[in-house]
């Protein structure tokens, strides 16, 4: 904790707080610390228990993803508080855990929009890697009826799923682009030069073009 405190940069905290993340540690330095510590599951649990954002991010880098029980991960997600901790928990730990599919189904239907966004993130991963068994048309129905009025985190996750379906599934591409155009979610999102817009019709078209150019 002392070492993490020494890495704290007030300017970085200011930037991070605009995104809802209450820490000021440079993530490159955090990853270097994690590399030195290597995998330490009990230390990871101890760091998580501090409720400190930087400590929790470090915990997620040094933990053993397959060692967590289903209910433990469910509790951790509900405790995650900040967007970065939430995202790293889902991407670095839950996706590698044997309970990920069970959690995906449970979180997807959760009334808490932040928890539901984790279910959507795991669903997007399945669209990309293992779409068999998913009701893609049903997902598009839900996105069409709910995305426009969903809270920001959930809306973002639904939009990513919409784009992924359009990119990966040629038979649903026209419908996915049409939904994006009608709903106009993230249409005016500021995008840096050289980056792809998160507006689904633009995102889908650009990624498909790249795939075809390969």
Short mmCIF file of C-alpha atoms in Angstrom, two decimals:
data_model
loop_
_atom_site.label_atom_id
_atom_site.label_comp_id
_atom_site.label_asym_id
_atom_site.label_seq_id
_atom_site.Cartn_x
_atom_site.Cartn_y
_atom_site.Cartn_z
CA UNK A 1 0.00 0.00 0.00
CA UNK A 2 2.93 2.33 0.76
CA UNK A 3 4.41 1.58 -2.65
CA UNK A 4 1.08 2.33 -4.35
CA UNK A 5 0.78 5.57 -2.37
CA UNK A 6 4.24 6.58 -3.62
CA UNK A 7 3.08 6.09 -7.22
CA UNK A 8 0.13 8.46 -6.75
CA UNK A 9 0.11 11.40 -9.18
CA UNK A 10 -2.43 14.18 -8.43
CA UNK A 11 -2.69 15.19 -12.11
CA UNK A 12 -3.43 11.62 -13.14
CA UNK A 13 -6.07 11.37 -10.41
CA UNK A 14 -7.70 14.51 -11.80
CA UNK A 15 -7.90 12.96 -15.28
CA UNK A 16 -9.14 9.60 -13.95
CA UNK A 17 -11.81 11.19 -11.77
CA UNK A 18 -13.45 12.61 -14.88
CA UNK A 19 -14.12 8.97 -15.85
CA UNK A 20 -15.27 7.98 -12.36
CA UNK A 21 -11.98 6.31 -11.35
CA UNK A 22 -10.65 7.49 -7.98
CA UNK A 23 -6.94 6.71 -8.31
CA UNK A 24 -3.86 8.52 -9.57
CA UNK A 25 -1.48 5.66 -10.35
CA UNK A 26 0.09 5.39 -13.80
CA UNK A 27 -1.12 2.03 -15.15
CA UNK A 28 2.23 1.23 -16.80
CA UNK A 29 3.89 1.55 -13.38
CA UNK A 30 1.10 -0.49 -11.81
CA UNK A 31 1.66 -3.27 -14.34
CA UNK A 32 5.42 -3.17 -13.65
CA UNK A 33 4.71 -3.64 -9.94
CA UNK A 34 2.37 -6.54 -10.73
CA UNK A 35 5.05 -8.15 -12.91
CA UNK A 36 7.51 -7.99 -10.02
CA UNK A 37 5.01 -9.45 -7.52
CA UNK A 38 3.93 -12.24 -9.93
CA UNK A 39 0.83 -14.32 -9.11
CA UNK A 40 -0.11 -14.18 -5.42
CA UNK A 41 -3.73 -15.13 -4.78
CA UNK A 42 -3.85 -14.41 -1.04
CA UNK A 43 -2.13 -11.03 -1.46
CA UNK A 44 -4.66 -10.27 -4.21
CA UNK A 45 -7.55 -11.04 -1.85
CA UNK A 46 -5.99 -8.83 0.81
CA UNK A 47 -5.50 -5.95 -1.61
CA UNK A 48 -9.09 -6.29 -2.82
CA UNK A 49 -10.36 -6.11 0.77
CA UNK A 50 -8.79 -2.63 1.22
CA UNK A 51 -11.50 -1.09 -1.02
CA UNK A 52 -8.74 1.11 -2.51
CA UNK A 53 -9.05 1.44 -6.29
CA UNK A 54 -5.32 1.23 -7.11
CA UNK A 55 -4.93 -1.75 -4.75
CA UNK A 56 -7.89 -3.49 -6.38
CA UNK A 57 -6.47 -2.95 -9.87
CA UNK A 58 -3.18 -4.46 -8.68
CA UNK A 59 -5.10 -7.35 -7.11
CA UNK A 60 -6.73 -8.12 -10.46
CA UNK A 61 -3.30 -8.27 -12.13
CA UNK A 62 -1.70 -10.66 -9.60
CA UNK A 63 -4.65 -12.93 -8.79
CA UNK A 64 -5.30 -16.42 -10.13
CA UNK A 65 -8.55 -15.98 -12.14
CA UNK A 66 -9.58 -19.64 -11.95
CA UNK A 67 -9.24 -19.72 -8.15
CA UNK A 68 -12.35 -17.62 -7.44
CA UNK A 69 -15.71 -19.19 -6.64
CA UNK A 70 -18.83 -18.07 -8.47
CA UNK A 71 -20.37 -16.25 -5.48
CA UNK A 72 -17.05 -14.57 -4.68
CA UNK A 73 -16.91 -13.06 -8.18
CA UNK A 74 -20.55 -11.98 -7.94
CA UNK A 75 -19.79 -10.14 -4.69
CA UNK A 76 -16.63 -8.59 -6.15
CA UNK A 77 -18.53 -7.24 -9.15
CA UNK A 78 -21.15 -5.64 -6.93
CA UNK A 79 -18.37 -4.10 -4.80
CA UNK A 80 -16.33 -2.90 -7.78
CA UNK A 81 -17.56 0.73 -7.60
CA UNK A 82 -15.34 2.30 -10.30
CA UNK A 83 -15.47 1.69 -14.07
CA UNK A 84 -11.82 0.60 -14.41
CA UNK A 85 -12.05 -1.95 -11.58
CA UNK A 86 -15.31 -3.24 -13.06
CA UNK A 87 -13.81 -3.58 -16.56
CA UNK A 88 -10.60 -5.27 -15.41
CA UNK A 89 -12.53 -7.66 -13.17
CA UNK A 90 -14.73 -8.75 -16.09
CA UNK A 91 -11.97 -8.87 -18.71
CA UNK A 92 -8.98 -10.16 -16.76
CA UNK A 93 -10.66 -12.43 -14.24
CA UNK A 94 -14.26 -13.42 -14.97
CA UNK A 95 -13.63 -14.24 -18.65
CA UNK A 96 -10.93 -16.73 -17.56
CA UNK A 97 -12.98 -18.25 -14.74
CA UNK A 98 -14.86 -21.57 -15.15
CA UNK A 99 -18.05 -19.91 -13.84
CA UNK A 100 -18.06 -17.18 -16.51
CA UNK A 101 -20.98 -18.55 -18.53
CA UNK A 102 -23.12 -19.05 -15.44
CA UNK A 103 -22.32 -15.50 -14.30
CA UNK A 104 -23.00 -14.13 -17.78
CA UNK A 105 -26.56 -15.48 -17.69
CA UNK A 106 -27.19 -14.29 -14.12
CA UNK A 107 -25.75 -10.80 -14.62
CA UNK A 108 -27.40 -10.30 -17.99
CA UNK A 109 -30.82 -10.33 -16.31
CA UNK A 110 -29.80 -8.38 -13.18
CA UNK A 111 -31.91 -5.31 -12.33
CA UNK A 112 -28.76 -3.30 -11.47
CA UNK A 113 -27.68 -1.71 -14.79
CA UNK A 114 -23.97 -1.80 -13.86
CA UNK A 115 -24.16 -5.53 -13.07
CA UNK A 116 -26.20 -6.09 -16.24
CA UNK A 117 -23.49 -4.30 -18.25
CA UNK A 118 -21.05 -7.03 -17.15
CA UNK A 119 -23.50 -9.64 -18.47
CA UNK A 120 -23.61 -7.80 -21.78
CA UNK A 121 -19.79 -7.55 -21.90
CA UNK A 122 -19.51 -11.33 -21.45
CA UNK A 123 -22.21 -11.82 -24.11
CA UNK A 124 -20.20 -9.65 -26.53
CA UNK A 125 -17.20 -11.89 -25.87
CA UNK A 126 -19.32 -14.91 -26.78
CA UNK A 127 -20.60 -13.25 -29.96
CA UNK A 128 -16.94 -12.86 -31.00
CA UNK A 129 -15.60 -16.24 -29.90
CA UNK A 130 -18.43 -18.74 -29.38
CA UNK A 131 -21.76 -17.51 -30.81
CA UNK A 132 -23.27 -21.02 -31.01
CA UNK A 133 -26.33 -21.24 -28.79
CA UNK A 134 -26.83 -17.48 -28.49
CA UNK A 135 -30.15 -16.03 -29.66
CA UNK A 136 -28.63 -13.27 -31.80
CA UNK A 137 -31.98 -12.10 -33.19
CA UNK A 138 -33.31 -11.91 -29.63
CA UNK A 139 -30.28 -9.87 -28.54
CA UNK A 140 -30.94 -7.43 -31.38
CA UNK A 141 -34.61 -7.21 -30.32
CA UNK A 142 -33.56 -6.30 -26.77
CA UNK A 143 -30.99 -3.76 -27.99
CA UNK A 144 -33.54 -2.19 -30.32
CA UNK A 145 -36.14 -1.77 -27.59
CA UNK A 146 -33.93 -0.91 -24.57
CA UNK A 147 -30.56 0.58 -25.57
CA UNK A 148 -31.73 4.14 -26.29
CA UNK A 149 -33.03 4.71 -22.75
CA UNK A 150 -30.54 2.59 -20.79
CA UNK A 151 -28.10 4.15 -18.28
CA UNK A 152 -24.68 5.01 -19.72
CA UNK A 153 -22.68 1.94 -18.65
CA UNK A 154 -25.38 -0.47 -19.78
CA UNK A 155 -25.96 1.47 -23.00
CA UNK A 156 -22.24 1.33 -23.83
CA UNK A 157 -22.16 -2.45 -23.27
CA UNK A 158 -25.28 -3.01 -25.40
CA UNK A 159 -23.81 -0.84 -28.15
CA UNK A 160 -20.61 -2.91 -28.15
CA UNK A 161 -22.69 -6.08 -28.47
CA UNK A 162 -24.66 -4.54 -31.35
CA UNK A 163 -21.43 -3.67 -33.17
CA UNK A 164 -19.93 -7.10 -32.52
CA UNK A 165 -22.98 -8.87 -33.96
CA UNK A 166 -22.79 -6.63 -37.04
CA UNK A 167 -19.06 -7.24 -37.46
CA UNK A 168 -19.09 -11.02 -36.90
CA UNK A 169 -22.45 -12.10 -38.35
CA UNK A 170 -22.98 -11.17 -42.02
CA UNK A 171 -26.62 -12.31 -41.95
CA UNK A 172 -27.45 -9.79 -39.18
CA UNK A 173 -25.20 -6.98 -40.43
CA UNK A 174 -27.84 -4.95 -42.28
CA UNK A 175 -30.23 -5.15 -39.33
CA UNK A 176 -27.49 -4.20 -36.83
CA UNK A 177 -26.50 -1.16 -38.90
CA UNK A 178 -30.19 -0.21 -39.27
CA UNK A 179 -30.75 -0.37 -35.49
CA UNK A 180 -27.69 1.82 -34.93
CA UNK A 181 -28.86 4.37 -37.49
CA UNK A 182 -32.37 4.57 -36.03
CA UNK A 183 -31.30 4.84 -32.38
CA UNK A 184 -28.32 7.17 -33.05
CA UNK A 185 -26.66 6.07 -29.78
CA UNK A 186 -23.10 7.53 -29.54
CA UNK A 187 -23.51 9.09 -32.99
CA UNK A 188 -21.90 12.34 -31.82
CA UNK A 189 -19.33 10.74 -29.49
CA UNK A 190 -16.02 12.67 -29.79
CA UNK A 191 -13.49 10.42 -31.50
CA UNK A 192 -9.75 11.12 -31.69
CA UNK A 193 -8.08 11.17 -35.13
CA UNK A 194 -7.11 7.65 -36.17
CA UNK A 195 -9.64 6.04 -33.81
CA UNK A 196 -12.85 4.33 -34.89
CA UNK A 197 -16.12 5.91 -33.77
CA UNK A 198 -18.17 3.86 -31.27
CA UNK A 199 -21.30 4.71 -33.31
CA UNK A 200 -22.30 1.18 -34.38
CA UNK A 201 -22.90 1.75 -38.13
CA UNK A 202 -19.47 3.41 -38.53
CA UNK A 203 -17.77 0.86 -36.26
CA UNK A 204 -19.27 -2.13 -38.08
CA UNK A 205 -18.50 -0.77 -41.56
CA UNK A 206 -14.90 0.07 -40.67
CA UNK A 207 -14.12 -3.30 -39.01
CA UNK A 208 -15.69 -5.27 -41.88
CA UNK A 209 -13.64 -3.22 -44.34
CA UNK A 210 -10.46 -4.05 -42.41
CA UNK A 211 -11.30 -7.75 -42.38
CA UNK A 212 -11.88 -7.71 -46.13
CA UNK A 213 -8.58 -5.88 -46.73
CA UNK A 214 -6.57 -8.60 -44.97
#
